[in-house]
Coordinates of C-alpha atoms in Angstrom, one line a residue:
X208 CA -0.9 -6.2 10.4
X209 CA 0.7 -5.6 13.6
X210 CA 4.0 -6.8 13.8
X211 CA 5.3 -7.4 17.7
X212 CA 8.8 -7.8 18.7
X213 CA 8.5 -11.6 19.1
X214 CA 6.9 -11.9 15.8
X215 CA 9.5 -13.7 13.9
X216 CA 10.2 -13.4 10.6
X217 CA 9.2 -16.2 8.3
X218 CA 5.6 -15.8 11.1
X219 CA 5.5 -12.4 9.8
X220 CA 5.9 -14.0 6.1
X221 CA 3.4 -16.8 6.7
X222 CA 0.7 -14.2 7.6
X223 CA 1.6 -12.0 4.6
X224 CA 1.1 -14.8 2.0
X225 CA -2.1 -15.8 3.6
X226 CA -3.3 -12.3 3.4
X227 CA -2.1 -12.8 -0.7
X228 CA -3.7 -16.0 -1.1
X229 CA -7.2 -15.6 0.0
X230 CA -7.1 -12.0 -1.8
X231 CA -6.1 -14.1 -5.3
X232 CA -8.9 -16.9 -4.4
X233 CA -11.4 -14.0 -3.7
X234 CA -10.1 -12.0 -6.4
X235 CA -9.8 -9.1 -4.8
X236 CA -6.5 -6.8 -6.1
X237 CA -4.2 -6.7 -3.5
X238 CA -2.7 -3.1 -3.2
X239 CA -0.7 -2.6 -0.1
X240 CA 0.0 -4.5 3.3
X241 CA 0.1 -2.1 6.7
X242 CA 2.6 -2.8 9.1
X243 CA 2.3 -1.5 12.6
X244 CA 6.0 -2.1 14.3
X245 CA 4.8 -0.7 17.9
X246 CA 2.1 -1.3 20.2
X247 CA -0.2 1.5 20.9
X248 CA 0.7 3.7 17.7
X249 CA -1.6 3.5 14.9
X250 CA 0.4 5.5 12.2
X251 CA -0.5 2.3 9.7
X252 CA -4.3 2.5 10.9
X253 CA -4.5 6.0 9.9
X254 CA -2.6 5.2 6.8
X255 CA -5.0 2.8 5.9
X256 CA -7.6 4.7 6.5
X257 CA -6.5 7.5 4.2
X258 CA -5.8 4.4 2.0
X259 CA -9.6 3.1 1.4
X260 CA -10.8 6.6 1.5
X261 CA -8.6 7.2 -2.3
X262 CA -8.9 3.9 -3.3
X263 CA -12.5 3.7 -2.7
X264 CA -11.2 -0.2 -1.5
X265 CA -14.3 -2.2 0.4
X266 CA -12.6 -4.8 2.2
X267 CA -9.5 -4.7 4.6
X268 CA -8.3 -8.3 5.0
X269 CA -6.5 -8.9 8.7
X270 CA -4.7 -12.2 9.9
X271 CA -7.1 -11.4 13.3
X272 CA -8.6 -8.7 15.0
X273 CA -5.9 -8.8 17.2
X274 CA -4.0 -6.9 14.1
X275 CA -5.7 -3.9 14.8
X276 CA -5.6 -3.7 19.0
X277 CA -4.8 -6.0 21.5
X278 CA -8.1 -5.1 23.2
X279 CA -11.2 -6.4 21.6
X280 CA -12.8 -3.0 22.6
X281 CA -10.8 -1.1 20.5
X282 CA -10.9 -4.0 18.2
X283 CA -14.6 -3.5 17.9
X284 CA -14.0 0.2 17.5
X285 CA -11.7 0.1 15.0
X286 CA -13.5 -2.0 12.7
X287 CA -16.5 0.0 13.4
X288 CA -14.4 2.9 12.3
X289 CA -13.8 1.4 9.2
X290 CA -16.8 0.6 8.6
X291 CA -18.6 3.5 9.2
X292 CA -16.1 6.1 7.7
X293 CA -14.3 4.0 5.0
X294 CA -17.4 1.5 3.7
X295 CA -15.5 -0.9 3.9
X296 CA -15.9 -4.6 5.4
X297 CA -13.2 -6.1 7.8
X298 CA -12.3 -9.9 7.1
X299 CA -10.3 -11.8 9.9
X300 CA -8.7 -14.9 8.2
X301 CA -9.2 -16.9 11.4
X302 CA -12.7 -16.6 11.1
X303 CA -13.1 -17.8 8.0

C-alpha cells in the first residue's frame, strides 16, 4: 500500500481495515501489510515479492492499482510480475 505524504492518517487506517475485512470475509489469513512511504522506490514491492515467494501466498489484496504505481503501465507490469513469478492473483478492492 503506498502511503503518500498527503495520505492522512485515519485514510491510511480506513484502507488497512478494508484490506482486514475482506481478507476475514474471504477467509484468507492475513500475514503482513506493505507500506511504501516514497514514490518511485519499491523496497515494499520487492519485499513482497520475496514475501509470496516463502509463503507460497496466492493472492495480494491492494486498496487500487494505484498502490503499486502511479502509472497504469507499470501498474499492469507489476501485477503481471506478480503474477507471473509469484502465482499469485492481484485483487483491487475498488473493483470489487
Amino acid at each position: 500500500m503506498r502511503v503518500p505524504d498527503e495520505l492522512t492518517e485515519e485514510e491510511a487506517k480506513r484502507r488497512e481495515d478494508a484490506i482486514k475485512a475482506y481478507a476475514e470475509k474471504e477467509g484468507f489469513t492475513l500475514v503482513t501489510i506493505f507500506q511504501e512511504m516514497q514514490q518511485f522506490h519499491f523496497s515494499a514491492f520487492e519485499e513482497l515479492m520475496n514475501a509470496l515467494k516463502e509463503a507460497e501466498a496466492r493472492r495480494v489484496v491492494v486498496p487500487c492499482y494505484d498502490d503499486f504505481a502511479a502509472s497504469y503501465h507499470l501498474q499492469t507490469a507489476l501485477v503481471l510480475q506478480v503474477r507471473h513469478e509469484a502465482s499469485a492473483q492481484v485483487i483491487a478492492l475498488d473493483e470489487l
